[in-house]
Coordinates of C-alpha atoms and ligand atoms in Angstrom, one line a residue:
Chain A
X20 CA -40.0 3.5 -32.7
X21 CA -39.4 4.5 -29.8
X22 CA -36.6 1.4 -29.5
X23 CA -35.3 3.1 -33.0
X24 CA -34.6 6.7 -31.8
X25 CA -31.9 6.0 -29.3
X26 CA -30.4 2.9 -31.9
X27 CA -30.0 6.0 -33.9
X28 CA -28.7 8.6 -31.8
X29 CA -26.4 5.9 -30.8
X30 CA -25.0 3.9 -33.9
X31 CA -25.9 6.4 -36.9
X32 CA -21.8 7.0 -37.4
X33 CA -22.0 3.1 -37.9
X34 CA -25.0 3.3 -40.3
X35 CA -23.4 6.9 -42.1
X36 CA -20.2 4.6 -43.1
X37 CA -22.2 2.0 -44.4
X38 CA -24.2 4.5 -46.5
X39 CA -20.9 6.0 -47.5
X40 CA -19.7 2.4 -48.3
X41 CA -22.2 1.8 -50.4
X42 CA -22.5 4.9 -52.3
X43 CA -19.2 5.0 -53.0
X44 CA -18.9 1.4 -54.7
X45 CA -22.0 2.2 -56.7
X46 CA -21.1 6.0 -57.9
X47 CA -17.7 4.8 -58.3
X48 CA -18.7 1.6 -60.2
X49 CA -16.1 0.3 -58.5
X50 CA -15.0 -3.2 -59.8
X51 CA -16.1 -5.9 -56.9
X52 CA -12.5 -7.0 -56.7
X53 CA -11.9 -3.9 -55.5
X54 CA -14.5 -3.1 -52.9
X55 CA -17.6 -5.3 -53.1
X56 CA -20.7 -3.5 -52.0
X57 CA -21.8 -3.5 -47.9
X58 CA -25.1 -5.7 -49.0
X59 CA -23.1 -8.9 -50.9
X60 CA -20.7 -9.0 -47.7
X61 CA -23.2 -9.2 -45.3
X62 CA -25.0 -12.1 -47.7
X63 CA -22.0 -14.0 -47.7
X64 CA -21.6 -13.8 -44.0
X65 CA -25.5 -15.1 -43.8
X66 CA -25.5 -17.6 -46.3
X67 CA -22.1 -19.3 -44.5
X68 CA -23.2 -19.4 -41.4
X69 CA -21.3 -22.7 -40.2
X70 CA -18.0 -21.8 -41.6
X71 CA -17.9 -18.0 -40.3
X72 CA -19.5 -19.4 -36.7
X73 CA -16.9 -22.2 -36.6
X74 CA -13.7 -20.3 -37.6
X75 CA -14.8 -17.1 -35.6
X76 CA -15.5 -19.9 -32.7
X77 CA -11.6 -21.2 -32.8
X78 CA -10.1 -17.7 -33.1
X79 CA -12.0 -16.2 -30.4
X80 CA -11.1 -19.8 -28.3
X81 CA -7.8 -19.3 -29.2
X82 CA -7.7 -15.6 -28.2
X83 CA -9.4 -16.1 -24.9
X84 CA -7.0 -18.8 -24.0
X85 CA -4.1 -16.7 -24.8
X86 CA -5.3 -13.9 -23.0
X87 CA -6.1 -16.2 -19.6
X88 CA -2.4 -17.8 -19.8
X89 CA -1.3 -14.3 -20.8
X90 CA -2.8 -12.3 -17.8
X91 CA -2.5 -15.2 -15.3
X92 CA 1.2 -15.6 -16.0
X93 CA 1.5 -11.8 -16.1
X94 CA -0.1 -11.0 -12.4
X95 CA 2.4 -13.8 -11.4
X96 CA 5.0 -12.9 -12.4
X97 CA 4.4 -9.2 -11.3
X98 CA 3.5 -11.1 -7.3
X99 CA 7.3 -12.8 -7.5
X100 CA 8.9 -9.4 -8.6
X101 CA 6.7 -7.4 -5.9
X102 CA 7.9 -10.5 -3.4
X103 CA 11.7 -9.8 -4.0
X104 CA 13.5 -7.0 -4.8
X105 CA 16.1 -8.9 -6.6
X106 CA 13.6 -10.4 -9.0
X107 CA 12.1 -6.6 -9.0
X108 CA 15.4 -5.4 -10.2
X109 CA 15.6 -7.8 -12.8
X110 CA 12.0 -7.8 -13.9
X111 CA 10.8 -4.5 -14.4
X112 CA 12.7 -3.0 -17.0
X113 CA 12.5 -6.6 -19.1
X114 CA 8.5 -5.8 -18.6
X115 CA 8.5 -2.2 -20.0
X116 CA 10.9 -2.7 -23.0
X117 CA 9.0 -5.8 -23.9
X118 CA 5.6 -3.7 -23.4
X119 CA 6.7 -1.3 -25.9
X120 CA 7.6 -3.9 -28.3
X121 CA 4.9 -4.5 -31.5
X122 CA 3.8 -7.8 -31.1
X123 CA 3.9 -7.8 -35.1
X124 CA 7.7 -8.0 -34.3
X125 CA 7.3 -10.6 -32.1
X126 CA 5.3 -13.2 -34.4
X127 CA 7.8 -14.3 -36.9
X128 CA 10.2 -15.1 -34.3
X129 CA 8.1 -17.1 -31.9
X130 CA 6.2 -19.0 -34.8
X131 CA 10.4 -19.8 -35.9
X132 CA 11.3 -20.9 -32.1
X133 CA 7.8 -22.8 -31.8
X134 CA 6.8 -24.3 -34.6
X135 CA 3.6 -23.0 -37.2
X136 CA 0.3 -24.6 -35.2
X137 CA -2.7 -23.4 -33.2
X138 CA -0.1 -23.6 -30.2
X139 CA 2.3 -20.9 -31.5
X140 CA -0.8 -18.8 -31.9
X141 CA -1.9 -19.2 -28.2
X142 CA 1.9 -18.5 -27.5
X143 CA 2.0 -14.8 -29.2
X144 CA -2.2 -13.8 -27.5
X145 CA -0.3 -14.8 -24.9
X146 CA 2.8 -12.8 -25.1
X147 CA 0.8 -9.7 -25.8
X148 CA -1.3 -9.6 -22.7
X149 CA 1.6 -10.8 -20.4
X150 CA 3.7 -7.9 -20.8
X151 CA 0.4 -5.0 -20.1
X152 CA -0.2 -7.3 -17.2
X153 CA 2.8 -7.5 -15.4
X154 CA 3.0 -3.8 -15.4
X155 CA -0.5 -3.1 -14.4
X156 CA -0.5 -5.5 -11.8
X157 CA 2.5 -4.8 -10.7
X158 CA 1.6 -0.7 -10.0
X159 CA -1.7 -2.1 -7.9
X160 CA 0.7 -4.3 -5.6
X161 CA 2.4 -1.0 -5.0
X162 CA -0.7 1.1 -4.1
X163 CA -2.9 -0.2 -0.9
X164 CA -5.8 2.1 0.5
X165 CA -4.6 4.6 3.0
X166 CA -2.7 3.2 6.7
X167 CA -4.0 -0.9 5.7
X168 CA -0.4 -1.4 5.7
X169 CA -0.4 -0.1 9.3
X170 CA -3.5 -2.3 10.1
X171 CA -2.1 -5.3 8.7
X172 CA 1.2 -4.8 11.4
X173 CA -1.0 -4.1 14.3
X174 CA -2.9 -7.2 13.4
X175 CA 0.4 -9.6 13.6
X176 CA -0.2 -10.6 9.6
X177 CA 2.0 -12.5 8.4
X178 CA 3.8 -11.9 5.0
X179 CA 1.4 -14.6 3.2
X180 CA -1.0 -12.6 5.5
X181 CA -0.7 -9.3 4.1
X182 CA -0.4 -10.5 0.7
X183 CA -3.9 -13.1 0.7
X184 CA -5.9 -10.6 2.6
X185 CA -4.5 -7.2 1.7
X186 CA -2.1 -6.9 -1.3
X187 CA -4.2 -9.2 -3.8
X188 CA -7.6 -8.0 -2.9
X189 CA -6.6 -4.8 -3.6
X190 CA -4.5 -5.6 -6.7
X191 CA -8.3 -7.0 -8.0
X192 CA -8.9 -3.5 -10.3
X193 CA -5.4 -3.4 -11.5
X194 CA -6.0 -6.5 -13.2
X195 CA -9.5 -6.2 -14.6
X196 CA -7.8 -3.0 -16.4
X197 CA -5.2 -5.4 -17.5
X198 CA -7.9 -7.4 -19.0
X199 CA -9.9 -4.7 -20.6
X200 CA -6.4 -3.4 -22.0
X201 CA -5.5 -7.3 -23.2
X202 CA -8.5 -9.0 -24.3
X203 CA -9.3 -6.7 -27.7
X204 CA -5.4 -6.6 -28.6
X205 CA -5.5 -10.7 -27.6
X206 CA -8.1 -10.8 -30.6
X207 CA -6.1 -9.0 -32.7
X208 CA -2.8 -10.7 -32.1
X209 CA -4.9 -14.1 -32.7
X210 CA -6.1 -13.0 -36.0
X211 CA -2.4 -11.1 -37.2
X212 CA -1.1 -13.9 -35.9
X213 CA -3.5 -16.8 -37.8
X214 CA -3.0 -14.2 -40.8
X215 CA 0.8 -14.7 -41.0
X216 CA 0.9 -18.0 -40.0
X217 CA -1.9 -20.2 -39.5
X218 CA -3.8 -22.6 -41.2
X219 CA -7.4 -21.6 -39.9
X220 CA -9.4 -19.2 -37.6
X221 CA -10.4 -15.9 -39.4
X222 CA -7.4 -14.5 -39.8
X223 CA -6.0 -17.4 -42.4
X224 CA -9.8 -17.3 -44.1
X225 CA -9.2 -13.7 -44.8
X226 CA -5.8 -14.3 -46.1
X227 CA -7.0 -17.4 -48.3
X228 CA -10.3 -15.6 -49.1
X229 CA -7.9 -12.3 -50.1
X230 CA -5.2 -14.3 -52.1
X231 CA -8.3 -15.7 -54.5
X232 CA -10.0 -12.3 -54.9
X233 CA -12.9 -13.6 -53.2
X234 CA -13.4 -9.9 -51.6
X235 CA -16.9 -10.9 -50.4
X236 CA -15.8 -13.4 -47.9
X237 CA -12.8 -11.2 -47.1
X238 CA -14.6 -8.4 -45.9
X239 CA -17.3 -10.6 -44.4
X240 CA -14.2 -11.9 -42.3
X241 CA -13.4 -8.4 -41.5
X242 CA -16.3 -7.3 -40.3
X243 CA -16.9 -10.8 -38.1
X244 CA -13.5 -9.6 -36.6
X245 CA -14.7 -6.1 -35.9
X246 CA -17.8 -7.5 -34.2
X247 CA -16.5 -9.9 -31.8
X248 CA -13.6 -7.5 -30.8
X249 CA -16.4 -4.9 -30.2
X250 CA -18.3 -7.7 -28.8
X251 CA -15.3 -8.7 -26.5
X252 CA -13.7 -5.1 -25.4
X253 CA -17.6 -4.3 -23.9
X254 CA -17.8 -7.0 -22.1
X255 CA -13.9 -6.7 -20.4
X256 CA -15.2 -2.6 -20.7
X257 CA -18.4 -4.1 -18.0
X258 CA -16.9 -6.6 -16.2
X259 CA -14.2 -3.7 -15.3
X260 CA -16.4 -1.3 -13.9
X261 CA -18.4 -3.7 -12.3
X262 CA -15.2 -4.4 -10.2
X263 CA -14.2 -0.9 -9.5
X264 CA -17.7 -0.3 -8.6
X265 CA -17.4 -3.6 -5.8
X266 CA -13.7 -2.0 -4.5
X267 CA -14.1 1.6 -4.2
Chain B
X1 CA -4.0 -14.8 34.3
X2 CA -5.5 -14.9 37.8
X3 CA -7.7 -11.8 39.1
X4 CA -5.2 -11.2 42.3
X5 CA -4.8 -7.0 43.4
X6 CA -1.1 -7.5 42.6
X7 CA -1.8 -8.1 38.5
X8 CA -3.5 -4.9 39.0
X9 CA -0.7 -2.7 39.5
X10 CA 1.2 -4.4 37.0
X11 CA 2.8 -1.6 34.4
X12 CA 1.8 -2.4 31.0
X13 CA 2.7 0.5 28.4
X14 CA 6.4 2.2 29.3
X15 CA 7.4 5.8 27.6
X16 CA 10.4 6.7 29.3
X17 CA 12.4 9.8 28.1
X18 CA 10.6 8.8 24.6
X19 CA 11.8 10.9 21.8
X20 CA 10.3 11.2 18.3
X21 CA 12.3 13.3 15.5
X22 CA 10.8 12.8 11.7
X23 CA 13.4 13.3 8.9
X24 CA 12.0 15.8 6.3
X25 CA 12.6 16.0 2.4
X26 CA 14.7 18.7 2.7
X27 CA 17.0 16.9 4.8
X28 CA 16.0 18.9 8.0
X29 CA 13.9 17.3 10.8
X30 CA 11.0 18.1 13.2
X31 CA 11.2 17.1 16.9
X32 CA 7.4 15.7 17.3
X33 CA 8.1 14.4 20.6
X34 CA 10.6 15.3 23.3
X35 CA 11.7 13.3 27.0
X36 CA 7.7 11.8 27.4
X37 CA 7.0 9.7 30.7
X38 CA 4.2 7.5 30.4
X39 CA 3.4 4.9 32.2
X40 CA 0.3 3.0 32.0
X41 CA -0.8 0.0 34.4
X42 CA -2.3 -3.3 33.4
X43 CA -5.9 -2.6 32.9
X44 CA -5.7 1.2 33.3
X45 CA -8.1 3.7 31.2
X46 CA -6.0 6.5 30.1
X47 CA -6.9 9.6 27.7
X48 CA -4.6 11.8 25.9
X49 CA -5.5 15.4 25.2
X50 CA -4.1 18.1 23.5
X51 CA -3.7 20.9 20.5
X52 CA -4.1 19.7 17.3
X53 CA -0.2 18.4 16.0
X54 CA 1.3 18.3 19.5
X55 CA 2.3 14.4 18.7
X56 CA -0.9 12.3 20.2
X57 CA -1.1 9.9 17.4
X58 CA 3.0 10.0 17.2
X59 CA 2.5 8.8 21.1
X60 CA -0.2 6.0 19.8
X61 CA 2.1 5.0 17.0
X62 CA 4.9 4.1 19.4
X63 CA 2.7 2.2 21.6
X64 CA 1.5 0.4 18.4
X65 CA 4.6 -0.5 16.9
X66 CA 4.7 1.3 13.8
X67 CA 7.1 4.1 14.6
X68 CA 10.4 3.7 16.7
X69 CA 11.3 6.3 19.0
X70 CA 14.2 8.3 17.9
X71 CA 15.0 8.2 21.8
X72 CA 14.2 6.8 24.8
X73 CA 12.6 3.1 25.1
X74 CA 8.4 2.3 24.0
X75 CA 7.8 -0.9 26.3
X76 CA 4.5 -3.1 26.7
X77 CA 4.5 -5.8 29.5
X78 CA 8.3 -5.2 29.2
X79 CA 8.8 -6.2 25.6
X80 CA 9.1 -4.2 22.1
X81 CA 5.6 -3.4 21.0
X82 CA 6.2 -5.2 17.7
X83 CA 5.8 -8.7 20.0
X84 CA 2.2 -8.2 21.4
X85 CA 1.2 -7.6 17.7
X86 CA 2.5 -10.6 16.5
X87 CA 0.7 -12.5 19.5
X88 CA -2.5 -10.3 18.0
X89 CA -3.1 -9.1 21.0
X90 CA -3.5 -5.5 20.1
X91 CA -6.3 -3.5 19.0
X92 CA -6.1 -0.5 16.9
X93 CA -8.6 2.3 15.8
X94 CA -7.3 4.6 13.8
X95 CA -7.6 8.7 12.9
X96 CA -8.0 7.2 9.6
X97 CA -10.2 4.5 10.1
X98 CA -8.3 1.9 7.4
X99 CA -11.2 -0.3 6.1
X100 CA -10.7 -2.6 3.3
X101 CA -13.4 -1.1 0.5
X102 CA -14.1 -3.9 -0.9
X103 CA -15.0 -6.3 2.0
X104 CA -18.7 -5.9 3.5
X105 CA -18.7 -4.5 7.4
X106 CA -19.0 -7.6 8.9
X107 CA -16.3 -9.4 7.2
X108 CA -14.0 -5.9 7.3
X109 CA -14.9 -7.2 11.8
X110 CA -13.9 -10.8 10.7
X111 CA -10.6 -9.3 9.3
X112 CA -8.9 -9.6 12.7
X113 CA -9.5 -13.9 12.5
X114 CA -8.6 -14.5 9.5
X115 CA -5.5 -12.5 9.5
X116 CA -4.4 -14.3 12.9
X117 CA -5.8 -17.5 11.2
X118 CA -8.2 -18.3 14.0
X119 CA -11.8 -19.3 13.1
X120 CA -14.3 -17.1 12.7
X121 CA -16.6 -16.0 15.8
X122 CA -19.2 -14.9 14.0
X123 CA -21.8 -14.4 17.0
X124 CA -18.8 -12.3 18.5
X125 CA -18.7 -10.5 15.4
X126 CA -22.7 -10.0 15.5
X127 CA -22.2 -9.0 19.1
X128 CA -19.9 -6.2 18.0
X129 CA -21.7 -4.6 15.3
X130 CA -24.3 -4.2 17.2
X131 CA -22.3 -3.2 20.3
X132 CA -21.6 -0.2 17.9
X133 CA -24.9 -0.1 16.7
X134 CA -24.5 -0.7 13.2
X135 CA -26.8 -3.7 13.2
X136 CA -28.9 -3.8 9.7
X137 CA -25.5 -3.2 8.0
X138 CA -23.4 -5.9 8.2
X139 CA -23.3 -6.3 4.4
X140 CA -23.1 -2.9 3.6
X141 CA -19.4 -1.8 2.0
X142 CA -17.4 1.1 4.0
X143 CA -18.3 3.4 0.9
X144 CA -22.1 3.0 1.3
X145 CA -21.8 4.0 5.2
X146 CA -21.6 8.0 7.1
X147 CA -17.9 9.0 8.2
X148 CA -19.3 8.5 12.2
X149 CA -20.4 4.6 10.9
X150 CA -16.8 3.8 9.1
X151 CA -15.7 4.8 12.5
X152 CA -17.6 2.6 14.2
X153 CA -17.1 -0.2 12.6
X154 CA -13.2 0.3 13.0
X155 CA -13.7 0.1 16.9
X156 CA -15.5 -3.1 16.3
X157 CA -13.4 -4.5 14.2
X158 CA -10.3 -3.3 16.9
X159 CA -12.6 -5.0 19.5
X160 CA -12.5 -8.5 17.4
X161 CA -10.0 -10.6 19.7
X162 CA -10.7 -9.2 22.4
X163 CA -7.1 -7.8 22.3
X164 CA -5.3 -7.2 25.9
X165 CA -4.0 -3.8 24.7
X166 CA -6.8 -1.1 22.7
X167 CA -5.2 2.0 21.5
X168 CA -8.5 4.2 19.9
X169 CA -7.4 7.4 17.9
X170 CA -10.0 10.0 18.1
X171 CA -12.6 6.7 17.0
X172 CA -15.7 9.2 17.9
X173 CA -14.2 12.5 16.2
X174 CA -16.8 12.1 13.2
X175 CA -20.2 11.5 15.5
X176 CA -22.9 13.8 16.8
X177 CA -23.3 14.5 20.3
X178 CA -26.3 12.2 21.3
X179 CA -24.1 8.9 19.0
X180 CA -20.8 10.1 20.9
X181 CA -22.3 10.0 24.2
X182 CA -24.1 6.4 23.3
X183 CA -21.0 5.1 22.3
X184 CA -18.8 6.2 25.3
X185 CA -21.7 4.5 27.7
X186 CA -21.7 1.5 25.5
X187 CA -18.2 1.1 25.3
X188 CA -17.7 1.6 29.5
X189 CA -19.9 -1.6 29.7
X190 CA -16.9 -3.8 28.3
X191 CA -14.6 -2.2 30.0
X192 CA -16.1 -2.5 33.0
X193 CA -16.6 -6.5 32.0
X194 CA -12.8 -7.4 31.5
X195 CA -9.4 -5.8 32.2
X196 CA -8.4 -4.3 29.0
X197 CA -5.6 -1.2 28.8
X198 CA -6.5 1.2 27.0
X199 CA -5.2 4.5 25.7
X200 CA -7.6 6.8 23.9
X201 CA -6.7 10.0 22.0
X202 CA -9.8 12.3 22.0
X203 CA -10.6 16.0 21.6
X204 CA -13.3 16.1 24.0
X205 CA -12.6 17.2 27.8
X206 CA -15.7 15.7 28.9
X207 CA -15.1 12.4 26.4
X208 CA -11.8 12.4 28.3
X209 CA -13.2 12.4 31.9
X210 CA -16.2 10.3 31.5
X211 CA -14.1 7.1 30.2
X212 CA -10.7 7.4 31.6
X213 CA -9.1 6.4 35.0
X214 CA -6.2 9.2 34.3
X215 CA -6.1 12.3 31.6
X216 CA -2.7 13.1 30.2
X217 CA -2.8 16.7 28.0
X218 CA -0.2 17.1 26.2
X219 CA 1.6 20.5 24.4
X220 CA 3.1 21.1 21.2
X221 CA 6.2 21.8 19.5
X222 CA 7.6 19.7 20.3
X223 CA 5.6 17.1 22.4
X224 CA 5.6 16.9 26.0
X225 CA 3.1 16.2 28.5
X226 CA 2.1 19.0 30.2
X227 CA -0.3 17.4 32.8
X228 CA -1.1 14.1 34.5
X229 CA -4.5 14.0 36.7
X230 CA -6.3 11.1 37.9
X231 CA -10.0 11.4 37.5
X232 CA -11.5 10.9 40.7
X233 CA -15.1 9.5 40.0
X234 CA -16.8 6.1 40.8
X235 CA -17.0 3.7 38.3
X236 CA -19.8 2.4 36.9
X237 CA -20.0 5.8 35.7
X238 CA -23.6 7.4 34.8
X239 CA -24.7 10.0 32.5
X240 CA -25.2 11.6 35.8
X241 CA -22.0 12.4 37.0
X242 CA -21.2 14.3 34.1
X243 CA -23.7 17.2 35.6
X244 CA -22.1 17.5 39.4
X245 CA -20.1 20.4 40.3
X246 CA -16.5 18.6 40.6
X247 CA -17.1 17.3 36.6
X248 CA -17.8 20.8 35.8
X249 CA -14.7 22.3 37.6
X250 CA -12.6 19.3 35.9
X251 CA -13.9 20.5 32.8
X252 CA -13.0 24.1 33.1
X253 CA -9.2 23.4 34.4
X254 CA -8.8 20.7 31.8
X255 CA -9.8 22.9 29.1
X256 CA -7.7 26.1 30.6
X257 CA -4.9 23.5 30.6
X258 CA -5.5 23.3 26.8
X259 CA -5.5 26.5 25.7
X260 CA -2.4 27.9 24.4
X261 CA 0.1 29.4 26.6
X262 CA 0.8 33.3 26.5
Ligands
LIG304 N1 4.9 10.8 9.0 C1 5.1 12.3 9.4 N2 6.6 12.8 9.3 C2 6.9 13.8 9.7 N3 6.6 14.4 10.1 C3 5.4 13.9 10.8 C4 5.0 12.9 10.1 N4 4.1 12.0 11.3 C5 3.5 13.3 12.4 N5 4.7 14.2 12.0 C6 4.5 15.7 12.5 O1 4.6 15.4 14.0 C7 3.5 16.4 14.8 C8 2.3 15.7 15.6 O2 1.6 15.0 14.7 P1 0.7 14.0 15.0 O3 -0.1 13.6 14.1 O4 1.0 13.1 16.4 O5 -0.2 14.7 16.0 P2 -1.6 14.9 16.7 O6 -1.6 15.8 18.1 O7 -2.1 13.5 16.4 O8 -2.7 15.4 16.0 P3 -4.1 15.6 15.4 O9 -4.8 15.7 16.6 O10 -4.5 17.1 14.7 O11 -4.2 14.4 14.9 C9 3.0 17.1 13.3 O12 4.0 18.2 13.7 C10 3.4 16.6 12.6 O13 3.5 17.3 11.3
LIG305 MG1 -3.5 12.7 15.3

């Protein structure tokens, strides 16, 4: 009972949504093809754990692989741009333009170029993670703690020593910000890509179910997608907070 | 280097007619220093006194090679200051402690070793941390320390590589009188153990008299050398030396020199 109260006070909005959903379906007497009630949706998830789990695992693995590649590449290219003024002049405007292009617009192009398979989904997620990371890491590389630049000069640091001991560690919190922003984005991009061009994963599962009007399955997929996105966001947010506390 | 008397007389730091003007955003410029002549012998301890904003930090930054003089010259051992830094022979404690927030106290003190790609001397680091009274705080991060503790950590870091030239910019500013006195006595021990050319910027006349061989008093706008006073007290100096009549007379004299001229 004393655990229920904090739970309710935190998640009442979610519960309210489920109640409204249920009321809407029963009072409006809606056909389950239009909108199934919450309970049958939940039942579909619970009675097909293997199906949901394998597809969810695949989507999450794809998203994580893509985000990892995108963040690493984004940070790496940001360091290149930091090290060379020529590259910075070339890459920074590109980064700013591409980070504001919606990923949906890029999916058909990338699919056409790379082919319609799972590695293309990974690539799409990587692209979605690349540009925000490039922009945020680039900002972090230029934001050093007070007077530390002077310190490294009087310590006689080489450019590499300065990068390794000052600039890279100083930018870690910004990389964590990129991670927090790109992880949920990456899950979304993975599902979207699967939906538009995939042959497996939660996105594909949703499209396949919706096309044959299996709405319990489709909404069950949405439910799992939502839970996964929330979980990933929470983890990334926690990680960012922990790093930020360590870094200030 | 053989420890013969001649080496004692070698000039370590030389500012000749050094001037510094800063360009301002509005296109004008502010003259921070004008015609500074300072000569510091190897192993000598010089304290710089002066009102706030008179250019003390700027003198130190010129010597550290962080600024270049807009007129005149600045040399360490006859060469550009940056050369000394490149050989990891310069120790600086900044007015702004400049500790890396993500490193523990002991890792901050170890930083000069890592930057110089030398093996980290754990025992040296432990000894320096003890010297500045931070034993027990080795694993604390700078945000968990008080202002005075941060300053002390940055002094330990400045001493890490056993530098030949040590520059201290108001390193004891945030310390209470007792800790400050204690630090002064501890640091005097280091200086008695080896030749270490030191420039200390301070606002405390007593501290300058207790530690330094020579005191330079500056005036502001533009910064100039007003007085250059040799400190006559024998070493090692004990806290009792601070109570002699001669000491008090010099404190009064220097304090008067610091007062704004009417
Ligand atoms: N980077 C800079 N740009 C413009 N003006 C500067 C700069 N650095 C210092 N100055 C000016 O030079 C003068 C001397 O500054 P400096 O920091 O050397 O004073 P200070 O004697 O160390 O003062 P304090 O005792 O308050 O630390 C000041 O008038 C300051 O405004
Ligand atoms: Mg100053």
